[in-house]
CSV table of C-alpha atoms in Angstrom, one decimal:
chain,number,residue,atom,x,y,z
A,18,MET,CA,0.1,0.2,-0.1
A,19,ILE,CA,1.4,3.4,-0.9
A,20,GLU,CA,1.5,5.8,2.2
A,21,PRO,CA,0.6,9.2,1.7
A,22,VAL,CA,3.3,11.9,2.2
A,23,ASN,CA,2.9,15.1,4.0
A,24,THR,CA,3.5,18.4,1.6
A,25,ARG,CA,2.3,21.8,1.6
A,26,LEU,CA,1.9,21.7,-2.1
A,27,GLY,CA,2.6,25.1,-2.9
A,28,LEU,CA,-0.9,26.3,-1.5
A,29,ASP,CA,0.5,28.9,1.1
A,30,GLY,CA,-1.4,31.7,1.2
A,31,LYS,CA,-4.2,30.5,-1.3
A,32,ILE,CA,-8.0,31.5,-0.7
A,33,ALA,CA,-10.3,28.7,-0.5
A,34,VAL,CA,-14.1,28.5,-0.3
A,35,VAL,CA,-15.3,24.9,0.9
A,36,THR,CA,-19.1,24.6,0.9
A,37,SER,CA,-20.5,22.5,3.8
A,38,GLY,CA,-17.2,22.1,5.0
A,39,THR,CA,-17.7,21.4,8.7
A,40,HIS,CA,-18.5,17.6,8.4
A,41,GLY,CA,-17.9,14.5,6.5
A,42,LEU,CA,-15.7,15.1,3.1
A,43,GLY,CA,-15.9,19.0,3.3
A,44,LEU,CA,-14.1,19.1,6.7
A,45,ALA,CA,-11.5,16.4,5.5
A,46,ILE,CA,-10.7,18.7,2.5
A,47,ALA,CA,-10.9,21.9,4.6
A,48,SER,CA,-8.3,20.2,6.9
A,49,LYS,CA,-5.8,19.1,4.2
A,50,LEU,CA,-6.0,22.7,2.6
A,51,CYS,CA,-5.2,24.2,5.8
A,52,ASP,CA,-2.4,21.8,6.5
A,53,SER,CA,-0.9,23.2,3.1
A,54,GLY,CA,-1.1,26.7,4.2
A,55,ALA,CA,-4.5,28.1,2.6
A,56,HIS,CA,-7.0,30.2,4.3
A,57,VAL,CA,-10.1,28.1,4.3
A,58,ILE,CA,-13.7,29.7,4.3
A,59,LEU,CA,-16.2,27.3,5.7
A,60,THR,CA,-19.7,27.6,4.6
A,61,THR,CA,-22.5,26.6,6.7
A,62,SER,CA,-26.3,26.9,6.8
A,63,GLY,CA,-28.9,26.7,9.9
A,64,ASP,CA,-28.1,25.3,13.2
A,65,ASP,CA,-24.9,23.5,12.4
A,66,VAL,CA,-24.2,21.1,15.1
A,67,ASP,CA,-20.6,20.3,13.6
A,68,LEU,CA,-19.3,23.6,13.6
A,69,GLU,CA,-17.6,23.7,16.8
A,70,ARG,CA,-15.8,20.2,16.4
A,71,ALA,CA,-14.8,21.6,12.9
A,72,LYS,CA,-13.2,24.5,14.4
A,73,THR,CA,-11.4,22.3,17.0
A,74,VAL,CA,-10.4,20.1,14.0
A,75,LEU,CA,-8.8,22.9,12.2
A,76,ALA,CA,-7.4,24.9,14.9
A,77,GLY,CA,-3.5,25.3,15.1
A,78,LYS,CA,-2.8,24.2,11.4
A,79,PRO,CA,-0.4,26.1,9.2
A,80,GLY,CA,-3.5,27.7,7.4
A,81,SER,CA,-6.5,29.5,8.7
A,82,VAL,CA,-10.2,29.4,9.0
A,83,SER,CA,-13.2,31.6,9.0
A,84,VAL,CA,-16.9,30.5,8.8
A,85,THR,CA,-19.7,32.2,7.0
A,86,GLY,CA,-23.5,31.2,6.4
A,87,LEU,CA,-24.4,30.3,2.8
A,88,ASP,CA,-27.1,28.5,1.0
A,89,ILE,CA,-26.1,27.2,-2.2
A,90,HIS,CA,-29.3,27.3,-3.7
A,91,ASP,CA,-29.7,31.1,-2.9
A,92,GLU,CA,-27.9,32.8,-6.0
A,93,HIS,CA,-27.9,35.9,-4.4
A,94,SER,CA,-26.5,34.6,-1.1
A,95,VAL,CA,-23.6,33.1,-3.5
A,96,ARG,CA,-23.0,36.3,-5.2
A,97,LEU,CA,-22.9,38.3,-1.8
A,98,LEU,CA,-20.3,35.7,-0.6
A,99,LEU,CA,-18.2,35.8,-3.8
A,100,ASP,CA,-18.0,39.8,-3.6
A,101,GLN,CA,-17.2,40.1,0.2
A,102,VAL,CA,-14.3,37.4,-0.4
A,103,LYS,CA,-12.9,39.8,-3.2
A,104,GLN,CA,-13.4,42.7,-1.0
A,105,GLU,CA,-11.8,41.2,2.1
A,106,ARG,CA,-9.3,39.0,0.7
A,107,GLY,CA,-8.7,40.4,-2.8
A,108,GLN,CA,-9.0,37.0,-4.6
A,109,LEU,CA,-10.2,33.7,-4.4
A,110,ASP,CA,-8.4,30.7,-5.7
A,111,PHE,CA,-10.3,27.7,-4.9
A,112,PHE,CA,-13.9,27.0,-4.8
A,113,VAL,CA,-14.6,23.4,-3.6
A,114,HIS,CA,-18.4,22.3,-3.4
A,115,HIS,CA,-18.7,19.4,-1.1
A,116,ALA,CA,-22.0,17.8,-2.9
A,117,VAL,CA,-24.3,17.1,-0.1
A,118,SER,CA,-27.3,17.1,-2.2
A,119,PRO,CA,-27.4,15.6,-5.6
A,120,ASP,CA,-28.7,18.7,-7.2
A,121,LEU,CA,-25.6,20.6,-8.5
A,122,THR,CA,-27.9,23.0,-10.9
A,123,PRO,CA,-27.1,25.9,-8.5
A,124,LEU,CA,-23.5,25.8,-9.7
A,125,LEU,CA,-24.7,26.4,-13.3
A,126,ASN,CA,-26.3,29.6,-12.1
A,127,ILE,CA,-23.1,31.4,-10.7
A,128,VAL,CA,-20.6,30.6,-13.6
A,129,GLU,CA,-20.0,34.6,-14.1
A,130,PRO,CA,-19.9,35.5,-10.6
A,131,LEU,CA,-17.7,32.7,-9.7
A,132,ALA,CA,-15.1,33.1,-12.6
A,133,LYS,CA,-14.9,36.4,-11.8
A,134,ALA,CA,-14.2,35.9,-8.5
A,135,LEU,CA,-11.5,33.5,-9.2
A,136,VAL,CA,-8.2,34.8,-10.4
A,137,ASP,CA,-6.3,33.4,-13.6
A,138,GLY,CA,-5.5,29.7,-12.8
A,139,GLY,CA,-8.5,29.4,-10.2
A,140,ARG,CA,-10.2,26.0,-9.6
A,141,VAL,CA,-13.5,24.8,-9.0
A,142,VAL,CA,-13.8,21.1,-7.6
A,143,ILE,CA,-16.9,19.2,-6.8
A,144,ALA,CA,-16.3,16.5,-4.2
A,145,GLY,CA,-19.1,13.6,-3.6
A,146,TYR,CA,-19.9,10.2,-4.3
A,147,THR,CA,-20.3,8.4,-7.6
A,148,VAL,CA,-24.1,8.6,-7.4
A,149,THR,CA,-24.1,12.3,-7.6
A,150,PRO,CA,-24.6,13.1,-11.3
A,151,VAL,CA,-21.4,15.2,-11.9
A,152,HIS,CA,-20.7,14.3,-15.5
A,153,GLY,CA,-23.0,16.7,-17.2
A,154,VAL,CA,-22.3,19.6,-14.7
A,155,ILE,CA,-18.6,19.2,-14.8
A,156,ARG,CA,-18.7,19.2,-18.6
A,157,THR,CA,-20.6,22.4,-18.7
A,158,LEU,CA,-18.8,24.2,-16.1
A,159,ALA,CA,-15.5,23.3,-17.6
A,160,LEU,CA,-16.5,24.5,-21.0
A,161,GLU,CA,-17.9,27.9,-19.6
A,162,MET,CA,-15.1,28.6,-17.5
A,163,ALA,CA,-12.0,27.5,-19.5
A,164,TRP,CA,-12.5,30.9,-21.2
A,165,TYR,CA,-11.9,32.4,-17.7
A,166,LYS,CA,-8.7,30.2,-17.3
A,167,VAL,CA,-10.5,28.4,-14.3
A,168,ALA,CA,-9.9,24.5,-14.2
A,169,VAL,CA,-13.2,22.7,-13.2
A,170,ASN,CA,-13.1,18.8,-12.1
A,171,ALA,CA,-14.6,16.7,-9.7
A,172,VAL,CA,-13.4,13.8,-7.4
A,173,VAL,CA,-15.9,11.0,-6.5
A,174,THR,CA,-15.8,7.8,-4.6
A,175,THR,CA,-18.0,4.9,-4.3
A,176,VAL,CA,-17.9,4.6,-0.5
A,177,VAL,CA,-16.1,6.0,2.6
A,178,ASP,CA,-14.8,4.5,5.6
A,179,ASN,CA,-16.0,7.0,8.3
A,180,GLY,CA,-14.6,4.7,11.0
A,181,PRO,CA,-16.9,4.6,14.1
A,182,MET,CA,-19.5,6.6,12.1
A,183,ASN,CA,-20.0,4.2,9.5
A,184,ILE,CA,-23.7,3.7,8.8
A,185,ASP,CA,-23.0,0.1,7.7
A,186,PRO,CA,-19.8,-1.4,9.0
A,187,ASP,CA,-20.1,-4.7,7.9
A,188,LEU,CA,-20.6,-3.4,4.3
A,189,VAL,CA,-17.2,-1.5,4.7
A,190,ASP,CA,-15.7,-4.5,5.9
A,191,ARG,CA,-16.9,-6.5,2.8
A,192,LEU,CA,-15.6,-4.0,0.5
A,193,ALA,CA,-12.3,-3.6,2.1
A,194,ILE,CA,-11.7,-7.4,1.8
A,195,LYS,CA,-12.6,-7.1,-2.0
A,196,SER,CA,-10.6,-4.0,-2.6
A,197,PRO,CA,-7.2,-4.3,-4.7
A,198,SER,CA,-5.6,-1.9,-2.3
A,199,GLY,CA,-6.8,-3.8,0.6
A,200,ARG,CA,-9.0,-1.0,2.5
A,201,VAL,CA,-11.9,1.4,1.5
A,202,THR,CA,-11.5,5.0,0.9
A,203,LEU,CA,-10.6,7.5,3.7
A,204,PRO,CA,-12.0,11.0,3.8
A,205,GLN,CA,-8.4,11.9,3.7
A,206,ASP,CA,-8.0,10.0,0.3
A,207,ILE,CA,-10.6,12.5,-1.2
A,208,ALA,CA,-9.2,15.6,0.4
A,209,ASN,CA,-5.5,14.5,-0.9
A,210,ALA,CA,-7.2,14.4,-4.6
A,211,VAL,CA,-9.0,17.7,-4.3
A,212,SER,CA,-5.7,19.3,-3.1
A,213,LEU,CA,-3.6,17.9,-5.8
A,214,LEU,CA,-6.2,19.5,-8.2
A,215,CYS,CA,-5.6,22.8,-6.7
A,216,THR,CA,-1.9,22.9,-7.1
A,217,ASP,CA,0.0,24.7,-10.2
A,218,GLU,CA,1.0,21.4,-11.7
A,219,ALA,CA,-2.6,20.4,-12.2
A,220,ALA,CA,-3.7,23.4,-14.2
A,221,TRP,CA,-4.0,21.9,-17.4
A,222,ILE,CA,-6.6,19.0,-16.2
A,223,GLN,CA,-10.0,20.4,-17.2
A,224,GLY,CA,-13.5,18.6,-17.0
A,225,GLN,CA,-12.5,15.5,-15.3
A,226,VAL,CA,-14.3,13.1,-13.0
A,227,ILE,CA,-11.6,11.4,-11.0
A,228,THR,CA,-12.6,8.5,-9.1
A,229,VAL,CA,-10.6,7.9,-5.9
A,230,ASP,CA,-11.2,4.5,-4.5
A,231,GLY,CA,-8.1,2.3,-4.6
A,232,GLY,CA,-9.3,0.4,-7.6
A,233,LEU,CA,-12.5,-0.7,-6.3
A,234,GLU,CA,-14.6,0.4,-9.3
A,235,LEU,CA,-12.3,-1.7,-11.5
A,236,LEU,CA,-13.5,-5.0,-10.1
A,237,GLU,CA,-17.1,-3.8,-11.1
A,238,ARG,CA,-15.5,-3.5,-14.8
A,239,TRP,CA,-13.3,-6.2,-15.2
A,240,GLY,CA,-13.9,-8.8,-12.3
A,241,GLU,CA,-11.8,-10.2,-9.8
A,242,THR,CA,-8.0,-10.0,-10.0
A,243,ARG,CA,-7.2,-12.2,-7.0
């Protein structure tokens, strides 16, 4: 098994928005970006029971964190946030959408303000599960935002091992046994892939949906390998 390597990835001082970033994949992504020296703006909505825990998890990292309310389905709310980021931070480098809902159409309504908020070389990354219908949205966003020199991609996985928070521990155990890599995807695996897409070296990757699952999906395509 290939072990992850800790690195700052050249993201020091970058500004990132992570939607629904107080829990699950969103928190893992925020944590990795903070580890890499970025300032992360977590968006939350309503009475977020995960907020205080998220603040504790992200405290003391090389990067920094701020929190703001956002309803991704409210176009006006999103525009206000993007304007605020530009005014207070001068720029936005990364917009990471933690897809907690399969409805991604709100992203299609904010192409222009999002592109204008992102500096040349900015990134949009959607992170979620393979059941989320990302392909059509990614293609549309990538074609629209390429004109603004913004790269758009997605990182998805079939199932995530959330440790004691697993809804179906037996399923996770069975999939770990079947996996060519010997385990199920961890939230950190998704976070690592998202962060790599934010590096300068990934600037020419555009419109891709990257499956991060240690090869588990390969079994569905070509069958057992061992």
